[in-house]
Short mmCIF file of C-alpha atoms and ligand atoms in Angstrom, two decimals:
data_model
loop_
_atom_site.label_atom_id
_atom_site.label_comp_id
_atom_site.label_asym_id
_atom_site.label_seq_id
_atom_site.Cartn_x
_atom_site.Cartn_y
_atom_site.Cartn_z
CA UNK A 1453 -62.94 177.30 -32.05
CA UNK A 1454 -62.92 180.95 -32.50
CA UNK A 1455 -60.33 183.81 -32.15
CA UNK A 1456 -61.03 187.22 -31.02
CA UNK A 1457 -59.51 190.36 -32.62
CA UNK A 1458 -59.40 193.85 -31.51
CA UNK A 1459 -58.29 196.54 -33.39
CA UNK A 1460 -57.18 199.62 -31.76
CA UNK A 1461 -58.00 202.63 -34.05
CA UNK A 1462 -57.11 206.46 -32.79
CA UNK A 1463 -61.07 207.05 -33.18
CA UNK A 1464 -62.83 203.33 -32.33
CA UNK A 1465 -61.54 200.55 -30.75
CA UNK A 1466 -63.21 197.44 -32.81
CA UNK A 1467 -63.82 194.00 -31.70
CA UNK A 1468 -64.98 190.70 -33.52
CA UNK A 1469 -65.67 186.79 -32.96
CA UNK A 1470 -63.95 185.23 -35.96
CA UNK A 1471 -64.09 181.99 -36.62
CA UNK A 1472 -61.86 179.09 -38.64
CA UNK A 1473 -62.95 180.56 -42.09
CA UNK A 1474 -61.66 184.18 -41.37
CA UNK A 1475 -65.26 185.25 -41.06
CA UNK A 1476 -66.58 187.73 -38.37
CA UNK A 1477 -69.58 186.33 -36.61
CA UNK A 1478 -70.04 189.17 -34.32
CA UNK A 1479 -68.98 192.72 -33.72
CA UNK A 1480 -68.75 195.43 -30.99
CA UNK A 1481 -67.44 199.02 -30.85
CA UNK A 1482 -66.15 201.54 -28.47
CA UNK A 1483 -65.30 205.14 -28.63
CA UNK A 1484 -61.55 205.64 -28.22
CA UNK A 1485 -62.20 209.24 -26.87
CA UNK A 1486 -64.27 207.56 -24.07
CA UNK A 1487 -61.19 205.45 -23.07
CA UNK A 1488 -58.45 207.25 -23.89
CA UNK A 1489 -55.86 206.65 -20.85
CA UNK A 1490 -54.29 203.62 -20.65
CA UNK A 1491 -55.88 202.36 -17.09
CA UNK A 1492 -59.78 203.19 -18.96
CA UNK A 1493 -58.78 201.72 -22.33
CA UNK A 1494 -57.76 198.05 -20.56
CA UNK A 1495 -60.58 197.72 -18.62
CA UNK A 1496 -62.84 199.25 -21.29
CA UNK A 1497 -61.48 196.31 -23.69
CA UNK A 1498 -61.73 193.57 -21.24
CA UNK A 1499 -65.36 194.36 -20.52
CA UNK A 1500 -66.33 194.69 -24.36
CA UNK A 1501 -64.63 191.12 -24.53
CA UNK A 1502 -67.07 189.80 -22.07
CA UNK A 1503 -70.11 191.88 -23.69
CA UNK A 1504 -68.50 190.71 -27.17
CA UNK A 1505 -68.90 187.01 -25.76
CA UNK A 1506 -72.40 186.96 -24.27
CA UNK A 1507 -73.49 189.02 -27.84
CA UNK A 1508 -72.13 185.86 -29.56
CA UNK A 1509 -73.03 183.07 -27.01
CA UNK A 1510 -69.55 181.96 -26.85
CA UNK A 1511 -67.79 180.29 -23.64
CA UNK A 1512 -64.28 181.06 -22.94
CA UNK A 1513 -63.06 177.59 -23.33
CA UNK A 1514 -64.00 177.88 -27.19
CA UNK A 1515 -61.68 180.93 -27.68
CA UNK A 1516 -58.33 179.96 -28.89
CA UNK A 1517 -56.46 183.00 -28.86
CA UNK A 1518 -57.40 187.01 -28.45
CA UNK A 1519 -55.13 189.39 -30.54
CA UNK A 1520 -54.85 192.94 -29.93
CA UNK A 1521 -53.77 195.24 -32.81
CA UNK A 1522 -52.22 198.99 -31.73
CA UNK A 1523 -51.16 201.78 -33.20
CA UNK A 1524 -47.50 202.19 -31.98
CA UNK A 1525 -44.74 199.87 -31.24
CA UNK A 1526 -45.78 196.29 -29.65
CA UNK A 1527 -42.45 195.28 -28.28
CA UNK A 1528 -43.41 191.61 -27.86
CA UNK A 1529 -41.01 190.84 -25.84
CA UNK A 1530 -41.99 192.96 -23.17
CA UNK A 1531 -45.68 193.22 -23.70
CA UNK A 1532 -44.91 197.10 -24.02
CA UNK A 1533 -46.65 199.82 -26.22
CA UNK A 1534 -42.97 201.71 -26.33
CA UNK A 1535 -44.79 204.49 -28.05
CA UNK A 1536 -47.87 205.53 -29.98
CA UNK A 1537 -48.47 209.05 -31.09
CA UNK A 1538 -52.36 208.93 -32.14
CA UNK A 1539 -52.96 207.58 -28.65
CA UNK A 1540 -50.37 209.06 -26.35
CA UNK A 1541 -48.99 206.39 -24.93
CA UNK A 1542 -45.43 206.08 -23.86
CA UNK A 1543 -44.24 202.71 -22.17
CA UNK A 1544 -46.96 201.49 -21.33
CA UNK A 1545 -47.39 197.55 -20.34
CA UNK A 1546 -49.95 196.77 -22.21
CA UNK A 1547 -50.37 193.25 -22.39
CA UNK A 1548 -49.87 192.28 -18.75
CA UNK A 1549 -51.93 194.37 -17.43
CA UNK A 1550 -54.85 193.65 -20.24
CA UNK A 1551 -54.05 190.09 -19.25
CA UNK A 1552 -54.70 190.52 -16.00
CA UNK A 1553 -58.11 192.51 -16.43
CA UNK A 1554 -59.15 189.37 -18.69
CA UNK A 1555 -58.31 186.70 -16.03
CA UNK A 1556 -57.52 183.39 -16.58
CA UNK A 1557 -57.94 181.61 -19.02
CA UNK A 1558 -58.20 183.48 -21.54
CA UNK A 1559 -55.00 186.08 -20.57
CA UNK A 1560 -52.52 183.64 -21.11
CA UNK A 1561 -54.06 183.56 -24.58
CA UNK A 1562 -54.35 186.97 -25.33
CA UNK A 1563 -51.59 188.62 -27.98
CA UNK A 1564 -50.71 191.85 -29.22
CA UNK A 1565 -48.81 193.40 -32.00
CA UNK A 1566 -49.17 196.83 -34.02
CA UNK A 1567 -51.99 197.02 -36.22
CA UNK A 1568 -50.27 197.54 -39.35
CA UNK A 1569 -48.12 194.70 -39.10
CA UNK A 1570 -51.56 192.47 -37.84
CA UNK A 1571 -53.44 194.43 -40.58
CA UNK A 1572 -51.14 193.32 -43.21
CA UNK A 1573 -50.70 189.39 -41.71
CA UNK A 1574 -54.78 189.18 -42.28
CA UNK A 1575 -54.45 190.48 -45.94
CA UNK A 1576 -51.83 188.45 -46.63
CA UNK A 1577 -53.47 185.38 -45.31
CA UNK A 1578 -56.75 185.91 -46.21
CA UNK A 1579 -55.94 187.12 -49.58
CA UNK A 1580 -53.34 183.92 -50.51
CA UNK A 1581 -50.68 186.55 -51.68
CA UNK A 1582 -47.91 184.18 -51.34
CA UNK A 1583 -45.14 186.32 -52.93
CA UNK A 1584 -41.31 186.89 -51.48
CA UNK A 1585 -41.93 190.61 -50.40
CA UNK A 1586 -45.21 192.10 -49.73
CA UNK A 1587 -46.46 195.69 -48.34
CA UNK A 1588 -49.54 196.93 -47.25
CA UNK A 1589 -49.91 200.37 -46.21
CA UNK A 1590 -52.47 201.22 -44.41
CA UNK A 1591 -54.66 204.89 -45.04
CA UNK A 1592 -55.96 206.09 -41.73
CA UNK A 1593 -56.04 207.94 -38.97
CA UNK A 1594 -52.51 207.87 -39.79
CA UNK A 1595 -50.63 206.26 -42.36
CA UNK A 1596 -49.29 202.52 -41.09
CA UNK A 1597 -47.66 199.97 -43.25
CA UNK A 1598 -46.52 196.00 -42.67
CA UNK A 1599 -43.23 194.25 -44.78
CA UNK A 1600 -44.00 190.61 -45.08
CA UNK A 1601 -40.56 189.37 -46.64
CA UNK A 1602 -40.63 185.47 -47.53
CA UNK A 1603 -44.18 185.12 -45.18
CA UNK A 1604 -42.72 186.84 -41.96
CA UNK A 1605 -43.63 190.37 -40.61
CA UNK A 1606 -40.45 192.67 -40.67
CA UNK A 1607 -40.35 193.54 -37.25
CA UNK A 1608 -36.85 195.11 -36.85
CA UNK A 1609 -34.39 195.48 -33.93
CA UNK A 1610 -36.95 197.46 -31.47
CA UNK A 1611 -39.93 196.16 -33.51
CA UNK A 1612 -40.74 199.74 -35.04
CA UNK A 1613 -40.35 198.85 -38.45
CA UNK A 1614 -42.66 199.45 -41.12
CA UNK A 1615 -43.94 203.03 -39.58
CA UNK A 1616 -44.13 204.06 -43.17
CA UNK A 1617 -46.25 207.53 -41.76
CA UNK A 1618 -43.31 208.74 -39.97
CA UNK A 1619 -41.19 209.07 -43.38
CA UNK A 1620 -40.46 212.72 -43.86
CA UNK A 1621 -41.61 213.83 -47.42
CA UNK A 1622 -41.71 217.43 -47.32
CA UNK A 1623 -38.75 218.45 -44.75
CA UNK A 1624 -39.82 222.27 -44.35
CA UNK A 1625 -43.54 220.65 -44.20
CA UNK A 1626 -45.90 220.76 -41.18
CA UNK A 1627 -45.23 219.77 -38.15
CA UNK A 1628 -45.93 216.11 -36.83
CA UNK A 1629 -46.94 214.77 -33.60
CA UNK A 1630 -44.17 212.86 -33.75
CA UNK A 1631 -41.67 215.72 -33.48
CA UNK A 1632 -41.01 215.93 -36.95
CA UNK A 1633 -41.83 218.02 -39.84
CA UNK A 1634 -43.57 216.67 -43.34
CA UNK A 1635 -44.48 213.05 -42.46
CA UNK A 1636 -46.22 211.06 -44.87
CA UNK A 1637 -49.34 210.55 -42.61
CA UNK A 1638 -49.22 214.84 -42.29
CA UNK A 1639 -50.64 214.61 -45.98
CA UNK A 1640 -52.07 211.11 -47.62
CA UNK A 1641 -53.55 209.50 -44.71
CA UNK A 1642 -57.77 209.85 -44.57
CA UNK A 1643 -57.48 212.11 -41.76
CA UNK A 1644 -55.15 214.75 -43.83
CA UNK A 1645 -57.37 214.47 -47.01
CA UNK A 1646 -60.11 215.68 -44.73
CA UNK A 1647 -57.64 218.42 -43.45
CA UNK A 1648 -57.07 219.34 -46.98
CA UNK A 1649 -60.37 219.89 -48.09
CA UNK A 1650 -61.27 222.26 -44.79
CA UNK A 1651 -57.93 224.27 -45.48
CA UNK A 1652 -59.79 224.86 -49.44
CA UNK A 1653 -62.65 225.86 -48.03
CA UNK A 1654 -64.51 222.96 -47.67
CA UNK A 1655 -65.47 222.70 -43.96
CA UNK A 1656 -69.02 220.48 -44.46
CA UNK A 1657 -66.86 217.80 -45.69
CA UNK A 1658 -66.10 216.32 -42.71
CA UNK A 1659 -65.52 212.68 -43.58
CA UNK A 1660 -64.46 211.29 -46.61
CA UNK A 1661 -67.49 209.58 -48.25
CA UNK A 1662 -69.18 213.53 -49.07
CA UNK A 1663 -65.98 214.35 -50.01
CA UNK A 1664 -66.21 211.53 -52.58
CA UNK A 1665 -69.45 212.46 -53.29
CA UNK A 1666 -68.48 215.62 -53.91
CA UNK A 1667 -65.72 214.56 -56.52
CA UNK A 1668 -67.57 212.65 -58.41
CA UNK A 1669 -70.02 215.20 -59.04
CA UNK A 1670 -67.58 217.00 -60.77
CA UNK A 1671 -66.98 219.70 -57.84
CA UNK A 1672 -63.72 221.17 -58.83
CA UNK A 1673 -61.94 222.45 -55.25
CA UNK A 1674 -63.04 218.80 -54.37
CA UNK A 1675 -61.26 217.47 -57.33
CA UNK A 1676 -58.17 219.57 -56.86
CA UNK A 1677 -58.12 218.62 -52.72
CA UNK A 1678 -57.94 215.09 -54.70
CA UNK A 1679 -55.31 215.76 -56.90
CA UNK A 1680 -52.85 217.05 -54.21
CA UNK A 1681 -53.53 214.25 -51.86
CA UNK A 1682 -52.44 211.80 -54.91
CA UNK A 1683 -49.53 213.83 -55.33
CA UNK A 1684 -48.36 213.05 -51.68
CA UNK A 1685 -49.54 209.82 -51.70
CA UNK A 1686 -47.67 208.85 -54.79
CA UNK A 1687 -44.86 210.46 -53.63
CA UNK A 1688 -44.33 208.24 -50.55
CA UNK A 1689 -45.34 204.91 -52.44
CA UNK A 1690 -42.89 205.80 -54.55
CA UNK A 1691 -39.94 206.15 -51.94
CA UNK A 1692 -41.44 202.98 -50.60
CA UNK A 1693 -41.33 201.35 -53.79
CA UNK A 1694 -37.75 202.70 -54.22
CA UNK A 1695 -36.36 200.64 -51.12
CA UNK A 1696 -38.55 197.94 -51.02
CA UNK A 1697 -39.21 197.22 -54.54
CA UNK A 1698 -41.87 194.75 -53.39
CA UNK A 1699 -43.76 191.89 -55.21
CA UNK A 1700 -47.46 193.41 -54.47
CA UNK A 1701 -47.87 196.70 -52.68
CA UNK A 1702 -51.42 197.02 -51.27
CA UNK A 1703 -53.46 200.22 -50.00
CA UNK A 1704 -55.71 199.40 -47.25
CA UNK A 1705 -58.09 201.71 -44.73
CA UNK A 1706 -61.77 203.14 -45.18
CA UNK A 1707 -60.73 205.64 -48.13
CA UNK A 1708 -59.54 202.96 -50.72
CA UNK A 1709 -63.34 201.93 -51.04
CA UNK A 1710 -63.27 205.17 -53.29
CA UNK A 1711 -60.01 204.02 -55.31
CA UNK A 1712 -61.87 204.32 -58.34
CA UNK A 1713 -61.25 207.80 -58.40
CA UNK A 1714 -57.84 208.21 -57.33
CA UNK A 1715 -55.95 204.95 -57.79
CA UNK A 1716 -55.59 204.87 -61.72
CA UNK A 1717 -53.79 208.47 -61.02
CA UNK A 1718 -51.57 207.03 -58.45
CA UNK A 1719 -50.21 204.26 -60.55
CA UNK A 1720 -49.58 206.76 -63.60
CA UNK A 1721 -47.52 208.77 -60.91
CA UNK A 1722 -45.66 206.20 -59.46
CA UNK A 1723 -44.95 203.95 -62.30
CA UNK A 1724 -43.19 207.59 -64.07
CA UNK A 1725 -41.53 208.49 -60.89
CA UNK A 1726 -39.94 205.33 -59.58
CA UNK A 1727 -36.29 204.04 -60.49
CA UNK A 1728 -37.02 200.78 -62.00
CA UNK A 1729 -39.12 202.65 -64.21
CA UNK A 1730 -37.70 201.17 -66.60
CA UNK A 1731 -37.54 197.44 -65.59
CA UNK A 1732 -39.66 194.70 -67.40
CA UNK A 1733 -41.02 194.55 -63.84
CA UNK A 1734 -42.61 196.82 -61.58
CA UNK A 1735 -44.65 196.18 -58.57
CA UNK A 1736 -48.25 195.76 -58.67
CA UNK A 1737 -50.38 198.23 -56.69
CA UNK A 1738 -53.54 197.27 -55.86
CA UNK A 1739 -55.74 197.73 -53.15
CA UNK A 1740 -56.62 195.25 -50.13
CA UNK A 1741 -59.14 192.57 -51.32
CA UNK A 1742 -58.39 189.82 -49.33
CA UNK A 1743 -60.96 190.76 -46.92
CA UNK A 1744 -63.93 191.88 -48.69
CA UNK A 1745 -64.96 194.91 -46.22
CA UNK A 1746 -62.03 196.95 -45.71
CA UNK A 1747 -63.74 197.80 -42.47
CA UNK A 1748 -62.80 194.26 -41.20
CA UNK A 1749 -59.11 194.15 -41.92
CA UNK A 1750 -58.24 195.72 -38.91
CA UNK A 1751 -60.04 192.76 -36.61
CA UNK A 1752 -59.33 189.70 -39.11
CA UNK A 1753 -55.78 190.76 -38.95
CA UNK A 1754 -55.20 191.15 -34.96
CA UNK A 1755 -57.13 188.01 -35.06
CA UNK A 1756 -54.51 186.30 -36.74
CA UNK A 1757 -52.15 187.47 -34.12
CA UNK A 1758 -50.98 184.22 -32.45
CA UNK A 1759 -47.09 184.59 -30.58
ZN1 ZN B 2577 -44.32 212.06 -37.89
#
């Protein structure tokens, strides 16, 4: 049997055919720009689901569940997207109508949940954590995050937990789409690095692996875009760690496949900033190696996606 994950991303919508092992057999893409209202985006998925089938020579009866990950509040019990800012979707019902689009059989076993909270569930399972409270947040488009406390997803009241991007750190900072000023996201998520490095002058670094490039070649605006993204980035871990003071906190997303050159700086910063600086223990941060291609987290994870 095989499950199907989709991962809704503010720039790609990605699909895979995993199978029993956690490994993707086959892949497909679509432009989120190309199927950006609601109405376009569920048809637009249900179709790739059928091209995503043929492409893998897979019947419908050998598809055990399909798991949508998005980038705003799942309420599950609804089948709602209550809200997501990177798409701009308010209330939307999601799931039924996707459900419908797909047909039967294989809407009644089609899922959804946000894609940080699926995102961490695939880390967590494929990388055999196993500890009492895990995080994962995620560096993106925006900046998402999952809780896993004692193997369950923190969900809270309204199911919005976790938006770890949304946490003001600068309160007379930017402004967010969101409505408020200084979030997280506004400053250490991939998409605000790249920001960063236009604002210094920097406009042919348009996505992060020249900006890398660029880093480790000793370029020193590049390396001083790089130092104030670790500064914000540390800064939120550390609130995060503050609260949460979590077993294993893991960075995830595209840009952490350049860690190398930022992550030994965002320990030193977090493990001198945070309270329990001074405890015997302190939380490991490390980045997301349960699945070997960070690119893949993102479908494994909505794979896994399963109430
Ligand atoms: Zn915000």
């Amino acid at each position: 049997m095989y499950r199907i994950g989709i991962d809704v991303g503010g720039t790609n919508i990605a699909m895979g055919v995993v199978d029993s092992e956690l490994h993707i057999i086959k892949k497909n893409s679509i432009k989120t720009k190309e199927a950006s209202e609601p109405e376009a985006m569920i048809a637009a998925i249900a179709q790739g689901v059928k091209d995503l089938m043929a492409k893998a020579r897979i019947t419908e009866s050998e598809i055990e569940s399909i798991g949508v990950g998005v980038p705003g509040t799942a309420e599950l019990d609804t089948g709602r997207i209550l809200y997501a800012n990177n798409l701009g979707f308010e209330e939307v019902p999601f799931l039924p109508k996707l459900r419908t689009a797909l047909g039967e059989p294989l809407g009644s076993r089609t899922f959804f949940d946000n894609d940080a909270n699926a995102a961490a569930i695939g880390e967590y399972v494929a990388g055999k954590y196993n500890v009492p409270v895990f995080v994962m947040v995620t560096l993106g488009t925006g900046i998402g995050g999952g809780i896993i406390i004692g193997g369950k997803v923190l969900r809270g009241l309204n199911y919005a937990a976790a938006e770890f991007g949304h946490m003001s750190i600068n309160i007379d900072g930017c402004d967010c789409n969101c409505g408020r000023k200084g979030c997280f996201e506004d400053y250490a998520s991939a998409t605000a690095l790249t920001e960063m490095a236009k604002e210094a002058g920097m406009p042919e670094y348009t996505d992060g692996e020249s900006f890398f490039a660029a880093v480790k070649d000793g370029d020193e605006t590049a390396n001083k875009v790089l130092d104030e993204f670790v500064y914000y980035l540390s800064e939120g871990l550390t609130n995060l760690i503050n609260i949460l003071q979590p077993d294993v906190l893991v960075l995830s997303g595209g840009i952490t496949r350049a860690a190398d050159l930022f992550l030994d700086k965002v320990r030193e910063r977090v493990y001198r900033d945070v309270y329990s600086r001074s405890s015997a223990k302190n939380t490991e941060i490390r980045i997301a190696s349960g699945i070997p291609d960070a690119g893949d987290v993102g479908i494994i994870g909505a794979a896994l996606i399963s109430e």
